[in-house]
Amino acid sequence: MSRSASLAAERLRSTSSARRARERALEICAWASLVLALVPLVAIGIFLIGQGVRSLSLEFFTSDPPGDLSATGGGIRNAVVGTLMMTGLATLVAVPVGIALAVFSREIGGRVAAAVRFVVDVLAGLPSIVVGIFVYSLVVVATGHFSGYAGAVALAVIELPVIVVATDELLRLTDRRIDEGTRALGMLRWRSFLSVFIPTALSGIITGIMLAVSRAIGETAPLIFTALGNNFFTLDLNEPVQAMPLLIYRNALNSAFPAARDRAMGTALVLVVIVLGFNLAGRWIARRARPADQR
Amino acid sequence: MTIHRLKRLGAMGLIATVFVGACSGSGATSAPSNAPGVAPSAAQTAGAASAPDATTGGSAVTYRCGKGDGQLNGAGSTFIFPLLSKMGEDYNTKCGVKLNYQSIGSGGGIKQWTANTVDFGASDAYLKDSEIQAAAANGEPVEIPATFGAVVVAYNLQGLSAPIQMTPDIVAGIFLGTITKWNDPAIAAQNAGVNLPATDISVVHRSDGSGTTSIFTTYLTAVSPDWVTTVGGGDPTKSAGKEVEWPTGLGASGNEGVTQGINQTDGGVGYIELAYALKNNIPFATLQNKSGNFIVPSLDSVKAAADLPTYPGDLRFNLANTDSAQGYPITGTTWIIVYKDLSKVLKSQERAQALVDFLWWAIHEGQGDAAPLFYGSIPASLLAQDEAAVTSLNWGGTPLLP
Amino acid sequence: MTPGSHAGGIRTLARRPGLSQDGWFRLALRGVALLVIVPILWMMVDTFSVTVPVWERFGIPGFVVGARWAPSFTIYGALPFIYGTILTSAIAMLIAVPVAVLIALLITEILPARARTAVAVTVDLLAAIPSVVYGLWGLLVLVPFLRPFEQAVAGTLGTVIPFLAGPTPGPSYFAAGVVVSIMIVPIIAALSREVFAATPRLQREAVRALGGTRWDVIRTVVLPIGRSGVLAAIILGLARAIGETIAVTMVIGNAPKIGASIFSPGFTLASVIANEFNEANQELHPEALIALGLVLLVISVLVNGLAILIRGRFARGVGRVA
């Protein structure tokens, strides 16, 4: 391989101190980048805890907002339940469909698969607000009212491309020899995917799912025109439903009502904790699923 | 694998909630129809109050407390939100009906009301002819003035010895961008003795379709020909409205957003509803009204402006640049907007009943919530017309209020 | 397993009547694809078909290049928002890409194995934070924090370069760009990390065996092999930056004009739709907003198309399935 030969030659040519300096510079830049990226994380954490922790209590999770916004007390139960319901439904739909689409484009190939990939890429690039508009005209106008179902549909459309892209990227990186091995063994294709390719890519796929869910849980824009929001508790997805991001968006800048603002800040804290929980849980699962020979 | 088990549990949980939801939500799924007779609903709700007695305007006002589906949905003005919020809570305590109001701006409220995705809209600007046209398929609108409030010019300057006094020209100049610093001679001339700093003026206006904007720009249109020229191209219908082409400034969403915008920038200035300014301890300007008096925005000056000798029959009027000597010049009204014939837009007569009962309460006992929140209540001279408006609401021709 | 098809572990070549299991598999995949893609396409076409009157009134180039957005005058033009989207995304990418790629390299190449997961997880936490919280923190904390910096730049460079001039009200293109950059760093970093981690061990060790340093490994093996993957990560980050709505709308100042400097308030395609759609009931206003959505879609399709092109040209994958 000429690459290594030229490398060897280069090694003989250049002085080691120059290379060590380059190495050091790289390390410094990389560490600096890390610090730069973590500063906002810490700052946001401090901000949320400082603003939000005083609202947390058992009542906060078990009761709903007071009818009069300016009143203290009450909680965000309706928002927590609404978020979990809509995101759960959305994920249930998006994950199998997303993986199937990725498998489809890998397996079938050709023009049709290219077209599918194109559509998914388009979806991935769609701002969540446009998704909200689509679902508004498709579901809300058609059914005549805002609903949690519309919200769930919007979230599913948002999660889908993330899952497809992550699965696709991971399947792509599957070693060719493993693929040829399964064919040589005469394995049925669906078996190959289920038993070999997907498990190998599983950690990455699960990370992709977790990214998708994290994103969906925090989405506000598509819910503005679909779930609308509701100040009351409901389990009926056919009615407008409250969601945590909606509650935050509508109340956190509400300097007129400190009580509402405090509840929103508390909600922000809870939201981030929930999302973190999903994130970490996903990693733990991925770790358990990873075959032993990989890092 | 754990993840499959989690998913399966989640699926079962969701199916369960859907079932529960489907069963409890069935009340809202019946097609709109002329339910046979009014009698059943009257019998259902009779327990809550004494027998309906439609004496109007006197002390013998009674409330029926129709339950409907137990919830009413509304959307619109952020201006009235603090008041509607309180009213909703009080009405829930009294009648067990929940008010779900989404404060998305007057423009949004009208849009959702037109699309029939909410039971009522709330707007600080009465419907334009084009908006009435757009809603014609659903029926004729009824606009009910529910409350009055002041739009104040609030600012963020530290260390002033007194509130700033402004003439209409100053207000226009600031929002046109021709007056750019707080120590501009025009401002200084009206505020002798106040040490105005040399800070840049940072204008904040509404970015969403806003009734508050409508009130404010109606005022500016009335008092400043420059405003009409620059912003409206000479056309007063363009220089006033829920949205205008602002010559300068940042946009923010809702009264809360503008409050935030003013608060966070030294030298910031914007227009917000009085309650928002008071709750945030933001200073606001004293404005010179048509009669030449410098008026402090307050409950009294709002009432003075709102108290007209007569009101037009269709209940569409502007209070900006009031003729009243002690009236605050930027006073506004919020209308609650509903369709006259509710049979075409609501799913059941019971729900229509609940809506009308709430409105009847809102213009009577509900008005008690206004003053503590610095909103003006409906003056006696307007009440009869408001009552007529609510009484005109019907279900396929049958009046909903006995 | 159908008997007879696995004699000796090798599939028989003789055709059986009807579909083989593989055939059913492929059919099922096709079915899912159709079932999902067709409704999505139809949904898009249906929604965008309402924008026809906008194109008719202003013409396609007229609307896209139109610099004035005045719903009260029924005048609509997309340029202020296209400008805002490009400017905000450019600022975000300028900051985020080097930071994210360096972080990915740090994690896969420099950190000891034990620290990798912890650091990777910590960076990924940035992605966990919802857009609305970024917007909130951005407006209440970051914007005031950046303001003295903005004023310093505007006071010095800004007197010479109008693009960097004041006044600096706070919410601006610049503020939005900074907030968005923080949001896309974890996306680019996470995907780049996966790509770098998938570099074949063999090639990595080969360079080490020849005496190469970590930087040599990165330079000669990790980056070249991972180039298409990193590019894909960057494009995904860009797509996110272009489409970011809520955080932007809370810190960009919401002014539908082309601001004179990066410290002026502005608007992006996504944030204007969020702001105005709910109450757009002036003539042609909702249609114009959806037309903006279409413009946004076209831009993101172009961006993604570019990525695919680049990926195809430089692909030297580690191995491919199918």
mmCIF file of N, CA and C in Angstrom, chain B residues 301-361:
data_model
loop_
_atom_site.group_PDB
_atom_site.id
_atom_site.type_symbol
_atom_site.label_atom_id
_atom_site.label_comp_id
_atom_site.label_asym_id
_atom_site.label_seq_id
_atom_site.Cartn_x
_atom_site.Cartn_y
_atom_site.Cartn_z
ATOM 1 N N SER B 301 -59.401 56.051 34.454
ATOM 2 C CA SER B 301 -59.306 56.695 33.148
ATOM 3 C C SER B 301 -59.791 55.754 32.046
ATOM 4 N N VAL B 302 -59.665 54.446 32.270
ATOM 5 C CA VAL B 302 -60.218 53.482 31.317
ATOM 6 C C VAL B 302 -61.735 53.576 31.312
ATOM 7 N N LYS B 303 -62.297 53.614 32.523
ATOM 8 C CA LYS B 303 -63.758 53.696 32.610
ATOM 9 C C LYS B 303 -64.267 54.971 31.965
ATOM 10 N N ALA B 304 -63.528 56.067 32.196
ATOM 11 C CA ALA B 304 -63.966 57.334 31.615
ATOM 12 C C ALA B 304 -64.005 57.238 30.097
ATOM 13 N N ALA B 305 -63.022 56.551 29.525
ATOM 14 C CA ALA B 305 -62.976 56.434 28.070
ATOM 15 C C ALA B 305 -64.011 55.453 27.549
ATOM 16 N N ALA B 306 -64.287 54.427 28.357
ATOM 17 C CA ALA B 306 -65.171 53.367 27.877
ATOM 18 C C ALA B 306 -66.636 53.743 27.984
ATOM 19 N N ASP B 307 -66.891 54.719 28.833
ATOM 20 C CA ASP B 307 -68.285 55.050 29.087
ATOM 21 C C ASP B 307 -68.811 55.984 28.015
ATOM 22 N N LEU B 308 -69.281 55.438 26.905
ATOM 23 C CA LEU B 308 -69.840 56.259 25.835
ATOM 24 C C LEU B 308 -71.310 56.527 26.125
ATOM 25 N N PRO B 309 -71.814 57.648 25.630
ATOM 26 C CA PRO B 309 -73.253 57.900 25.822
ATOM 27 C C PRO B 309 -74.113 56.848 25.116
ATOM 28 N N THR B 310 -73.755 56.535 23.867
ATOM 29 C CA THR B 310 -74.457 55.431 23.195
ATOM 30 C C THR B 310 -73.441 54.567 22.477
ATOM 31 N N TYR B 311 -73.852 53.363 22.219
ATOM 32 C CA TYR B 311 -72.997 52.441 21.480
ATOM 33 C C TYR B 311 -73.705 52.036 20.189
ATOM 34 N N PRO B 312 -72.928 51.807 19.128
ATOM 35 C CA PRO B 312 -73.565 51.413 17.868
ATOM 36 C C PRO B 312 -74.316 50.096 18.019
ATOM 37 N N GLY B 313 -75.286 49.916 17.160
ATOM 38 C CA GLY B 313 -76.133 48.729 17.260
ATOM 39 C C GLY B 313 -75.378 47.431 17.068
ATOM 40 N N ASP B 314 -74.368 47.469 16.181
ATOM 41 C CA ASP B 314 -73.654 46.211 15.953
ATOM 42 C C ASP B 314 -72.508 46.022 16.950
ATOM 43 N N LEU B 315 -72.414 46.911 17.909
ATOM 44 C CA LEU B 315 -71.433 46.783 18.996
ATOM 45 C C LEU B 315 -69.991 46.825 18.504
ATOM 46 N N ARG B 316 -69.752 47.477 17.376
ATOM 47 C CA ARG B 316 -68.375 47.626 16.902
ATOM 48 C C ARG B 316 -67.994 49.090 17.054
ATOM 49 N N PHE B 317 -67.048 49.366 17.906
ATOM 50 C CA PHE B 317 -66.653 50.747 18.136
ATOM 51 C C PHE B 317 -65.196 50.819 18.570
ATOM 52 N N ASN B 318 -64.638 52.004 18.402
ATOM 53 C CA ASN B 318 -63.255 52.248 18.812
ATOM 54 C C ASN B 318 -63.233 53.280 19.914
ATOM 55 N N LEU B 319 -62.413 53.005 20.922
ATOM 56 C CA LEU B 319 -62.328 53.958 22.025
ATOM 57 C C LEU B 319 -61.050 54.778 21.973
ATOM 58 N N ALA B 320 -60.233 54.542 20.946
ATOM 59 C CA ALA B 320 -58.939 55.225 20.896
ATOM 60 C C ALA B 320 -59.137 56.718 20.670
ATOM 61 N N ASN B 321 -58.215 57.487 21.234
ATOM 62 C CA ASN B 321 -58.257 58.940 21.110
ATOM 63 C C ASN B 321 -59.611 59.492 21.545
ATOM 64 N N THR B 322 -60.000 59.071 22.740
ATOM 65 C CA THR B 322 -61.326 59.351 23.229
ATOM 66 C C THR B 322 -61.600 60.847 23.395
ATOM 67 N N ASP B 323 -62.857 61.200 23.251
ATOM 68 C CA ASP B 323 -63.265 62.582 23.463
ATOM 69 C C ASP B 323 -63.393 62.915 24.939
ATOM 70 N N SER B 324 -63.480 61.899 25.756
ATOM 71 C CA SER B 324 -63.700 62.127 27.180
ATOM 72 C C SER B 324 -62.531 62.882 27.794
ATOM 73 N N ALA B 325 -62.835 63.911 28.587
ATOM 74 C CA ALA B 325 -61.787 64.798 29.101
ATOM 75 C C ALA B 325 -60.822 64.090 30.037
ATOM 76 N N GLN B 326 -61.320 63.122 30.798
ATOM 77 C CA GLN B 326 -60.441 62.403 31.715
ATOM 78 C C GLN B 326 -60.170 60.986 31.250
ATOM 79 N N GLY B 327 -60.509 60.726 30.004
ATOM 80 C CA GLY B 327 -60.335 59.370 29.508
ATOM 81 C C GLY B 327 -58.920 59.125 29.012
ATOM 82 N N TYR B 328 -58.481 57.905 29.195
ATOM 83 C CA TYR B 328 -57.152 57.535 28.719
ATOM 84 C C TYR B 328 -57.224 57.305 27.212
ATOM 85 N N PRO B 329 -56.294 57.911 26.467
ATOM 86 C CA PRO B 329 -56.436 57.894 25.010
ATOM 87 C C PRO B 329 -56.229 56.549 24.310
ATOM 88 N N ILE B 330 -55.571 55.598 24.954
ATOM 89 C CA ILE B 330 -55.407 54.306 24.262
ATOM 90 C C ILE B 330 -56.149 53.233 25.042
ATOM 91 N N THR B 331 -57.465 53.369 25.023
ATOM 92 C CA THR B 331 -58.297 52.363 25.688
ATOM 93 C C THR B 331 -58.833 51.405 24.647
ATOM 94 N N GLY B 332 -58.931 50.152 25.023
ATOM 95 C CA GLY B 332 -59.412 49.166 24.058
ATOM 96 C C GLY B 332 -60.490 48.280 24.637
ATOM 97 N N THR B 333 -61.166 47.597 23.760
ATOM 98 C CA THR B 333 -62.253 46.689 24.124
ATOM 99 C C THR B 333 -61.873 45.287 23.702
ATOM 100 N N THR B 334 -62.306 44.305 24.435
ATOM 101 C CA THR B 334 -62.171 42.931 23.950
ATOM 102 C C THR B 334 -63.552 42.358 23.707
ATOM 103 N N TRP B 335 -63.737 41.826 22.506
ATOM 104 C CA TRP B 335 -65.013 41.204 22.163
ATOM 105 C C TRP B 335 -64.905 39.690 22.257
ATOM 106 N N ILE B 336 -65.949 39.075 22.745
ATOM 107 C CA ILE B 336 -66.048 37.626 22.646
ATOM 108 C C ILE B 336 -66.897 37.350 21.423
ATOM 109 N N ILE B 337 -66.373 36.500 20.549
ATOM 110 C CA ILE B 337 -67.010 36.318 19.247
ATOM 111 C C ILE B 337 -67.558 34.911 19.139
ATOM 112 N N VAL B 338 -68.848 34.819 18.835
ATOM 113 C CA VAL B 338 -69.502 33.519 18.667
ATOM 114 C C VAL B 338 -70.402 33.586 17.441
ATOM 115 N N TYR B 339 -70.830 32.420 17.003
ATOM 116 C CA TYR B 339 -71.801 32.394 15.906
ATOM 117 C C TYR B 339 -73.204 32.532 16.479
ATOM 118 N N LYS B 340 -74.061 33.193 15.724
ATOM 119 C CA LYS B 340 -75.413 33.438 16.223
ATOM 120 C C LYS B 340 -76.201 32.137 16.298
ATOM 121 N N ASP B 341 -76.161 31.374 15.209
ATOM 122 C CA ASP B 341 -76.901 30.116 15.184
ATOM 123 C C ASP B 341 -75.916 28.993 15.482
ATOM 124 N N LEU B 342 -75.923 28.558 16.717
ATOM 125 C CA LEU B 342 -74.908 27.602 17.142
ATOM 126 C C LEU B 342 -75.164 26.195 16.636
ATOM 127 N N SER B 343 -76.355 25.951 16.077
ATOM 128 C CA SER B 343 -76.635 24.595 15.621
ATOM 129 C C SER B 343 -75.747 24.206 14.449
ATOM 130 N N LYS B 344 -75.217 25.217 13.746
ATOM 131 C CA LYS B 344 -74.407 24.875 12.580
ATOM 132 C C LYS B 344 -72.959 24.583 12.954
ATOM 133 N N VAL B 345 -72.577 24.955 14.151
ATOM 134 C CA VAL B 345 -71.150 24.844 14.471
ATOM 135 C C VAL B 345 -70.832 24.013 15.706
ATOM 136 N N LEU B 346 -71.787 23.851 16.603
ATOM 137 C CA LEU B 346 -71.491 23.062 17.790
ATOM 138 C C LEU B 346 -72.146 21.697 17.687
ATOM 139 N N LYS B 347 -71.554 20.728 18.416
ATOM 140 C CA LYS B 347 -72.006 19.353 18.237
ATOM 141 C C LYS B 347 -73.339 19.073 18.909
ATOM 142 N N SER B 348 -73.621 19.777 19.985
ATOM 143 C CA SER B 348 -74.860 19.435 20.683
ATOM 144 C C SER B 348 -75.482 20.679 21.278
ATOM 145 N N GLN B 349 -76.766 20.607 21.445
ATOM 146 C CA GLN B 349 -77.456 21.752 22.024
ATOM 147 C C GLN B 349 -77.023 21.980 23.462
ATOM 148 N N GLU B 350 -76.674 20.900 24.149
ATOM 149 C CA GLU B 350 -76.240 21.050 25.531
ATOM 150 C C GLU B 350 -74.982 21.899 25.601
ATOM 151 N N ARG B 351 -74.088 21.676 24.631
ATOM 152 C CA ARG B 351 -72.860 22.448 24.635
ATOM 153 C C ARG B 351 -73.162 23.922 24.342
ATOM 154 N N ALA B 352 -74.070 24.141 23.393
ATOM 155 C CA ALA B 352 -74.447 25.510 23.086
ATOM 156 C C ALA B 352 -75.042 26.191 24.315
ATOM 157 N N GLN B 353 -75.864 25.418 25.013
ATOM 158 C CA GLN B 353 -76.466 25.913 26.248
ATOM 159 C C GLN B 353 -75.384 26.342 27.234
ATOM 160 N N ALA B 354 -74.386 25.457 27.384
ATOM 161 C CA ALA B 354 -73.308 25.734 28.340
ATOM 162 C C ALA B 354 -72.580 27.013 27.949
ATOM 163 N N LEU B 355 -72.348 27.170 26.658
ATOM 164 C CA LEU B 355 -71.643 28.354 26.185
ATOM 165 C C LEU B 355 -72.439 29.620 26.501
ATOM 166 N N VAL B 356 -73.697 29.596 26.179
ATOM 167 C CA VAL B 356 -74.538 30.772 26.399
ATOM 168 C C VAL B 356 -74.651 31.087 27.887
ATOM 169 N N ASP B 357 -74.772 30.039 28.685
ATOM 170 C CA ASP B 357 -74.853 30.257 30.135
ATOM 171 C C ASP B 357 -73.578 30.919 30.645
ATOM 172 N N PHE B 358 -72.441 30.478 30.123
ATOM 173 C CA PHE B 358 -71.188 31.098 30.547
ATOM 174 C C PHE B 358 -71.152 32.571 30.144
ATOM 175 N N LEU B 359 -71.548 32.856 28.914
ATOM 176 C CA LEU B 359 -71.505 34.234 28.452
ATOM 177 C C LEU B 359 -72.435 35.130 29.281
ATOM 178 N N TRP B 360 -73.603 34.596 29.588
ATOM 179 C CA TRP B 360 -74.547 35.364 30.398
ATOM 180 C C TRP B 360 -73.922 35.703 31.755
ATOM 181 N N TRP B 361 -73.244 34.690 32.327
ATOM 182 C CA TRP B 361 -72.588 34.918 33.620
ATOM 183 C C TRP B 361 -71.440 35.914 33.465
#
